[in-house]
mmCIF file of C-alpha atoms and ligand atoms in Angstrom:
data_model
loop_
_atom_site.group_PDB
_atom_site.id
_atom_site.type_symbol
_atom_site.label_atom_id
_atom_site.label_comp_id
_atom_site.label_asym_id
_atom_site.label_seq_id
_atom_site.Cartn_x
_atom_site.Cartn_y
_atom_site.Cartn_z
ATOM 1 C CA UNK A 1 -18.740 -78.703 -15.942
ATOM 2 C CA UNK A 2 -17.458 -76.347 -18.935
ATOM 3 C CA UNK A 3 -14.071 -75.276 -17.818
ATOM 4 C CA UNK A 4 -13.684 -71.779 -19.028
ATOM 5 C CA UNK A 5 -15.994 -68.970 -18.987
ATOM 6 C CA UNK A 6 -16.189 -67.944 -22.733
ATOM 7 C CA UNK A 7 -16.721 -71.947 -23.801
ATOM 8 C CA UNK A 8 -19.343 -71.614 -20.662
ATOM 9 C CA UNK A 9 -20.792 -68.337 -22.171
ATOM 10 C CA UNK A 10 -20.683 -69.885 -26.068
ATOM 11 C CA UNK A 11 -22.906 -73.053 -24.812
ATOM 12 C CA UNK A 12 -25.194 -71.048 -22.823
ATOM 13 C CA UNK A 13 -26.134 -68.776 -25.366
ATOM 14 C CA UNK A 14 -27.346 -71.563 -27.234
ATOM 15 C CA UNK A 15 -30.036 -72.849 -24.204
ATOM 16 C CA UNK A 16 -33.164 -74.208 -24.134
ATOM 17 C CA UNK A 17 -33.638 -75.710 -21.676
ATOM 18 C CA UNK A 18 -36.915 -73.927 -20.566
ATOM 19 C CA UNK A 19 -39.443 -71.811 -22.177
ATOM 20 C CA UNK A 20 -38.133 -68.559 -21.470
ATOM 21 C CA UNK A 21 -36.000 -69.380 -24.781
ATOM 22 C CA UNK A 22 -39.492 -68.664 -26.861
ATOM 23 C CA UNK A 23 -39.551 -65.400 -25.977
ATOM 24 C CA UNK A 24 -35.880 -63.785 -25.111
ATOM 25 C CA UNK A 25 -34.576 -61.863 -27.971
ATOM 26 C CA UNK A 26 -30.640 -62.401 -25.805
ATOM 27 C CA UNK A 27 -29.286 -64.409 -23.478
ATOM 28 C CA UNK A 28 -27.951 -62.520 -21.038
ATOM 29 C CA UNK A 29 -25.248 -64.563 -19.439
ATOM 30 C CA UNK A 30 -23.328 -61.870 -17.056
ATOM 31 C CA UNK A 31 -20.255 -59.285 -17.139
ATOM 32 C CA UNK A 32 -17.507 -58.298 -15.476
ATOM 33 C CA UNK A 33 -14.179 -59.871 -14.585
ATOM 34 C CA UNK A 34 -13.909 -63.487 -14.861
ATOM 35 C CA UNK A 35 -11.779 -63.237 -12.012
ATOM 36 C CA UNK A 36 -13.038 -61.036 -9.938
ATOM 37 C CA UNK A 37 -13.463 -61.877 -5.861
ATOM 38 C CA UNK A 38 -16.563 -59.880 -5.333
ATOM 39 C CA UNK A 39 -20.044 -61.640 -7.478
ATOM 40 C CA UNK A 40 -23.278 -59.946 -7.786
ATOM 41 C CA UNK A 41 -26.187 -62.276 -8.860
ATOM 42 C CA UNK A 42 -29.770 -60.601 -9.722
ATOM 43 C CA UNK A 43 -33.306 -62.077 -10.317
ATOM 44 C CA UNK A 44 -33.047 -62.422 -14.069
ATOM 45 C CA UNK A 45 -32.857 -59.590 -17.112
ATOM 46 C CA UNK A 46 -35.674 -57.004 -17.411
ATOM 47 C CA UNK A 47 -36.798 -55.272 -20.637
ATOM 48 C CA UNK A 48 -33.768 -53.609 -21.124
ATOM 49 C CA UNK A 49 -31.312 -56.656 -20.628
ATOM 50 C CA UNK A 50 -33.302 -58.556 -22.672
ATOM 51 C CA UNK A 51 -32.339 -55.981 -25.944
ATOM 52 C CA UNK A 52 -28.819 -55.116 -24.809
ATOM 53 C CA UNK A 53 -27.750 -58.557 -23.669
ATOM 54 C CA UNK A 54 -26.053 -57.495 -20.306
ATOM 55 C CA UNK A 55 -27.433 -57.354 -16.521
ATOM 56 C CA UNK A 56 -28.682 -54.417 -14.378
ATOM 57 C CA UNK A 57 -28.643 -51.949 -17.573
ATOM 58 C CA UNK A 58 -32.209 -50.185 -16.585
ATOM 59 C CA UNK A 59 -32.555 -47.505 -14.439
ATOM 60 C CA UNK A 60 -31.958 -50.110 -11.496
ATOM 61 C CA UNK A 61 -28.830 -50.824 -13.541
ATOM 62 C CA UNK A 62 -28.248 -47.158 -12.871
ATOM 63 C CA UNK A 63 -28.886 -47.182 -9.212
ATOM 64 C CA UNK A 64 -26.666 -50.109 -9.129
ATOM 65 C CA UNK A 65 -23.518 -48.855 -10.759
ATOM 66 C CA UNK A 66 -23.622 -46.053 -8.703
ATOM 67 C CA UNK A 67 -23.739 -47.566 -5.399
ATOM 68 C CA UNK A 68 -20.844 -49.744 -6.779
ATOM 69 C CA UNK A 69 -18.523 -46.588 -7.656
ATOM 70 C CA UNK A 70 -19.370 -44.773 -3.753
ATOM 71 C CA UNK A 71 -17.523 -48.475 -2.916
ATOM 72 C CA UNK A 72 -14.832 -48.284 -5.598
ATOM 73 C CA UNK A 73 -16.248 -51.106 -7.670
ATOM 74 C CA UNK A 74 -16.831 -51.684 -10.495
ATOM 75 C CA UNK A 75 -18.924 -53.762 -13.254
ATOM 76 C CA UNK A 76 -16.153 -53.907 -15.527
ATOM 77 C CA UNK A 77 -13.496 -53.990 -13.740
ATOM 78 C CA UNK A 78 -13.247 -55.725 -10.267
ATOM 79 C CA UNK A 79 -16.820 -57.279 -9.882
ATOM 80 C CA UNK A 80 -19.197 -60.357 -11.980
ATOM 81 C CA UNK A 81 -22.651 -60.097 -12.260
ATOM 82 C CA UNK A 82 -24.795 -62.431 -13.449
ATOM 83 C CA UNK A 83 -28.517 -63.275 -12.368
ATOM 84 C CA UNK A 84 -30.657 -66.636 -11.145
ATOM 85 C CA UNK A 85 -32.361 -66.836 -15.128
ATOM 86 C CA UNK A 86 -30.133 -65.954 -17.945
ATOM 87 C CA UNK A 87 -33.283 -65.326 -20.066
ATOM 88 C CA UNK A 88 -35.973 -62.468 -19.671
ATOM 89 C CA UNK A 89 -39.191 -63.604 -18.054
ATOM 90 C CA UNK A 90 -42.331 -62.406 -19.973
ATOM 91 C CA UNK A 91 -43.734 -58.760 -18.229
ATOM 92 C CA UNK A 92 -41.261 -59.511 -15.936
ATOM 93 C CA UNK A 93 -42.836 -61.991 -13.375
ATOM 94 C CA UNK A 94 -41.049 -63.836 -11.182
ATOM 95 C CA UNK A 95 -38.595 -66.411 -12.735
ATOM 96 C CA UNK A 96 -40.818 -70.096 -11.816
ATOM 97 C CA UNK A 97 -39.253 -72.677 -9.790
ATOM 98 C CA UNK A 98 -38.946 -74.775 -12.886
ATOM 99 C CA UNK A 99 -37.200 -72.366 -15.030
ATOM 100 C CA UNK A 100 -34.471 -71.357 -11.631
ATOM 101 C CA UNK A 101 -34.058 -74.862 -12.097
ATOM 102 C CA UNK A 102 -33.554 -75.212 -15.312
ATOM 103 C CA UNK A 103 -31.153 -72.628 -15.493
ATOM 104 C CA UNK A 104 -29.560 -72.443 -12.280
ATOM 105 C CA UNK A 105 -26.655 -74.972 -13.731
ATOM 106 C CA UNK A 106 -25.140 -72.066 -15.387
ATOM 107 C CA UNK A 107 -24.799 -69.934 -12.776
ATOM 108 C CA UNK A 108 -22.984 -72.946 -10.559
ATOM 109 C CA UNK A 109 -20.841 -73.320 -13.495
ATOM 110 C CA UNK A 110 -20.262 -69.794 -13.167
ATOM 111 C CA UNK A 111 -19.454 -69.518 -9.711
ATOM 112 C CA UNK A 112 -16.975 -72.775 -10.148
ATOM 113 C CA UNK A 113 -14.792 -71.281 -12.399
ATOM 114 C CA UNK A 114 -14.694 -67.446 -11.095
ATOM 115 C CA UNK A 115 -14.286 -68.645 -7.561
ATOM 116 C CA UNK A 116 -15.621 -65.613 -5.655
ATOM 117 C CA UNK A 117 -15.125 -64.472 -2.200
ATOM 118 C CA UNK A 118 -18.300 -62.461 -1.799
ATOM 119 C CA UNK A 119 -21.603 -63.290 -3.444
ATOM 120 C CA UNK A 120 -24.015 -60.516 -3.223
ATOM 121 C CA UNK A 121 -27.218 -61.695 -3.624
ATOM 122 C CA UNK A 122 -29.512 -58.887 -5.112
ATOM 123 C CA UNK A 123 -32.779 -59.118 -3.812
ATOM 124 C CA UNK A 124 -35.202 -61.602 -2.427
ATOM 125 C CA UNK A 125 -35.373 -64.058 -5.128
ATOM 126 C CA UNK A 126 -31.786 -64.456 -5.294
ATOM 127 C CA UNK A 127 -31.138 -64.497 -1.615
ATOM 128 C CA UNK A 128 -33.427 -67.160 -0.868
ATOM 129 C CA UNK A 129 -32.099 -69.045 -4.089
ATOM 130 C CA UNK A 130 -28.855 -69.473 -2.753
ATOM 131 C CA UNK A 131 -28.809 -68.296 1.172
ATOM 132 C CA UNK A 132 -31.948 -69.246 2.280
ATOM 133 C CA UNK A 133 -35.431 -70.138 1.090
ATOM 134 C CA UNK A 134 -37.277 -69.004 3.868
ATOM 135 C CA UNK A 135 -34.490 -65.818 3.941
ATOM 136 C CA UNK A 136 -36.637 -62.505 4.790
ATOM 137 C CA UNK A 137 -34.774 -59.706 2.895
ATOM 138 C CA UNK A 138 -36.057 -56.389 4.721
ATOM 139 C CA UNK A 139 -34.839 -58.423 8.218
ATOM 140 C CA UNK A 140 -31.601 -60.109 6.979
ATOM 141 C CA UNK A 141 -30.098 -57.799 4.368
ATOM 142 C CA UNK A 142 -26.473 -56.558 4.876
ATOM 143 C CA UNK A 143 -25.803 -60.063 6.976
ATOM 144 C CA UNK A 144 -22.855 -61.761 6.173
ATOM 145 C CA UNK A 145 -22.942 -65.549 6.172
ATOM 146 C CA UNK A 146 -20.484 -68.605 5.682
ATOM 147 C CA UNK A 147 -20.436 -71.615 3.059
ATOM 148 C CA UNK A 148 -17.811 -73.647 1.881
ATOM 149 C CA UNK A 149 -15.108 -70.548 2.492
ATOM 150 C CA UNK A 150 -17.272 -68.000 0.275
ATOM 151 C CA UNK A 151 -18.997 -65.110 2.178
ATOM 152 C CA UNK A 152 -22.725 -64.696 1.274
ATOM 153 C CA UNK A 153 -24.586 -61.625 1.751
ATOM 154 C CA UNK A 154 -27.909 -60.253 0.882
ATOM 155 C CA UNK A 155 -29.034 -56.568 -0.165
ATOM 156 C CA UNK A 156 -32.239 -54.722 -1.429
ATOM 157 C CA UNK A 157 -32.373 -55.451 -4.787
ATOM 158 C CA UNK A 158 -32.191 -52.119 -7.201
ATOM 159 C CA UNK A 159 -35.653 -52.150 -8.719
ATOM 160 C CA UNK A 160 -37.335 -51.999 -5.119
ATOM 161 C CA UNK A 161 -35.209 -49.253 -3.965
ATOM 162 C CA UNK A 162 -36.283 -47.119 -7.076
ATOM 163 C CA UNK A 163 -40.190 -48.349 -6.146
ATOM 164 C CA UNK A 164 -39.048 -47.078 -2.472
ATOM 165 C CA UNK A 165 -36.496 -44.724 -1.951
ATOM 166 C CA UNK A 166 -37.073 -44.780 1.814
ATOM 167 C CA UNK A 167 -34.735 -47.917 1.541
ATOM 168 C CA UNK A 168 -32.139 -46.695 -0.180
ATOM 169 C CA UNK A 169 -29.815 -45.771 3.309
ATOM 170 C CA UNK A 170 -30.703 -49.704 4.236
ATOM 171 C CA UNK A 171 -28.770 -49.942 1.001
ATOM 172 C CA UNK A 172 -26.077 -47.180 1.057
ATOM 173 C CA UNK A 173 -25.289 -48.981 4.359
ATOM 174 C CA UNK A 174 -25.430 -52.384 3.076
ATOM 175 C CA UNK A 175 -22.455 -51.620 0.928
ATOM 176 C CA UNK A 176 -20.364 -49.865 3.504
ATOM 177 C CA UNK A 177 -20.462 -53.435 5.189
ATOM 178 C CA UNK A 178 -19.378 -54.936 2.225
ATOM 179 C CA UNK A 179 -16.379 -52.684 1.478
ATOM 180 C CA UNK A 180 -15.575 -53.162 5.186
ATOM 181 C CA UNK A 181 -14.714 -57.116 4.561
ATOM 182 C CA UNK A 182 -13.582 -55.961 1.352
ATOM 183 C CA UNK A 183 -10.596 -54.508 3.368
ATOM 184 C CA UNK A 184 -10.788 -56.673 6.145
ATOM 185 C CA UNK A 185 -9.941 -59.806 3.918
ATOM 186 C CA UNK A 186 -7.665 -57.732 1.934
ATOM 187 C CA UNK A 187 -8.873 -58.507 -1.648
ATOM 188 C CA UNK A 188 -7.702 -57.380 -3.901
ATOM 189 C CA UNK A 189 -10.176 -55.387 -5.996
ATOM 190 C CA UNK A 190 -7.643 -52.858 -7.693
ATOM 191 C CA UNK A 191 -9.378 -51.909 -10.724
ATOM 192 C CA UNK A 192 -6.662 -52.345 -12.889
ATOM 193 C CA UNK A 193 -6.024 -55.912 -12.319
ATOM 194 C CA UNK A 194 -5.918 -58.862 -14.957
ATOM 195 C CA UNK A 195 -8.614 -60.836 -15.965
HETATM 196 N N1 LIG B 201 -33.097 -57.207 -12.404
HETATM 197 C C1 LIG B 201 -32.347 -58.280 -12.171
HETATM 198 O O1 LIG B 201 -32.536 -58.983 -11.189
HETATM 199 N N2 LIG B 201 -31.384 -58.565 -13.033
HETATM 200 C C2 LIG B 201 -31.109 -57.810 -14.108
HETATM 201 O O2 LIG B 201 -30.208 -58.132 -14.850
HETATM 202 C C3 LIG B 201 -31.913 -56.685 -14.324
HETATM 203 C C4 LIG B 201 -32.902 -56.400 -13.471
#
């Protein structure tokens, strides 16, 4: 384990450990506060990750940071997000089993050092990663569960809402729940606190 997250960030952009590392033009390893108590983790970067080198900045990126802000959060200042793959799968597919495994190291490292109290999971493929495998995400989203004294919780991921708006309430109301433990627990998420 790599025990803080820039030395964890300078060794990961060097990977390659799977094939994704043929084709990625950046490694794109996640942002936010390194100490934040709320963690978002996506699929793995799209097109537009893949140039700019940081998560969610697409148009589900968009969606995203605004559902954060109706909350009060965030993505510089009081949440992390990083994804399942740090590296762009080609035309977007699905990230294979082999390269999750490959890579999902990282993203334990991650979670290690920035300790959060809420993982997120956005999407399918990252809520059956780490909730669930068999985890149905139109049935369970917005469900808070328990391990090890973190709080997981699964929502729609971004790019399906903009495929199907119909779901965006499911996903409005998804982070409602999630600032109600926010306040419940008491974190503190004040966006002006050190990293
Ligand atoms: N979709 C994801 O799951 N992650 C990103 O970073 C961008 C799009």
């Amino acid at each position: 384990m790599i025990q803080t997250v820039e030395a964890l960030r300078e060794s990961c952009m060097q990977c390659r450990k799977c094939g994704l590392a043929e084709t990625r033009h950046n490694v794109v390893f996640g942002v936010g506060n390194p100490e934040a108590k709320i963690m978002f983790i996506g699929e793995g970067p799209g097109e537009n990750e893949d140039l700019q080198g940081e998560p969610f900045v697409g148009r589900g990126g968009q969606l995203l940071d605004k559902m954060l802000a109706a909350v009060d959060l965030d993505r510089k200042t009081n949440v992390y997000i990083a994804n399942i793959v740090k590296c762009r799968p080609p035309k977007n597919r699905d990230p294979l089993p082999e390269e999750q495994e490959a890579c999902i190291g990282w993203l334990r490292n991650q979670v290690a050092l920035i300790r959060p109290k809420i993982i997120v999971c956005l999407g399918r493929i990252a809520g059956q990663r780490i909730i669930k495998p068999d985890l149905k995400i139109t049935r369970e989203h917005g469900r808070f569960t328990e391990r090890n004294g973190t709080l997981l919780m699964a929502t729609l991921h971004p790019a399906a809402l903009l495929r199907n708006p119909a779901q965006k309430p499911d996903a409005f109301q998804d982070f409602l729940t999630l600032r109600e433990k926010i306040d419940e627990l008491q974190l503190d998420v004040a966006k002006d606190y050190n990293a």
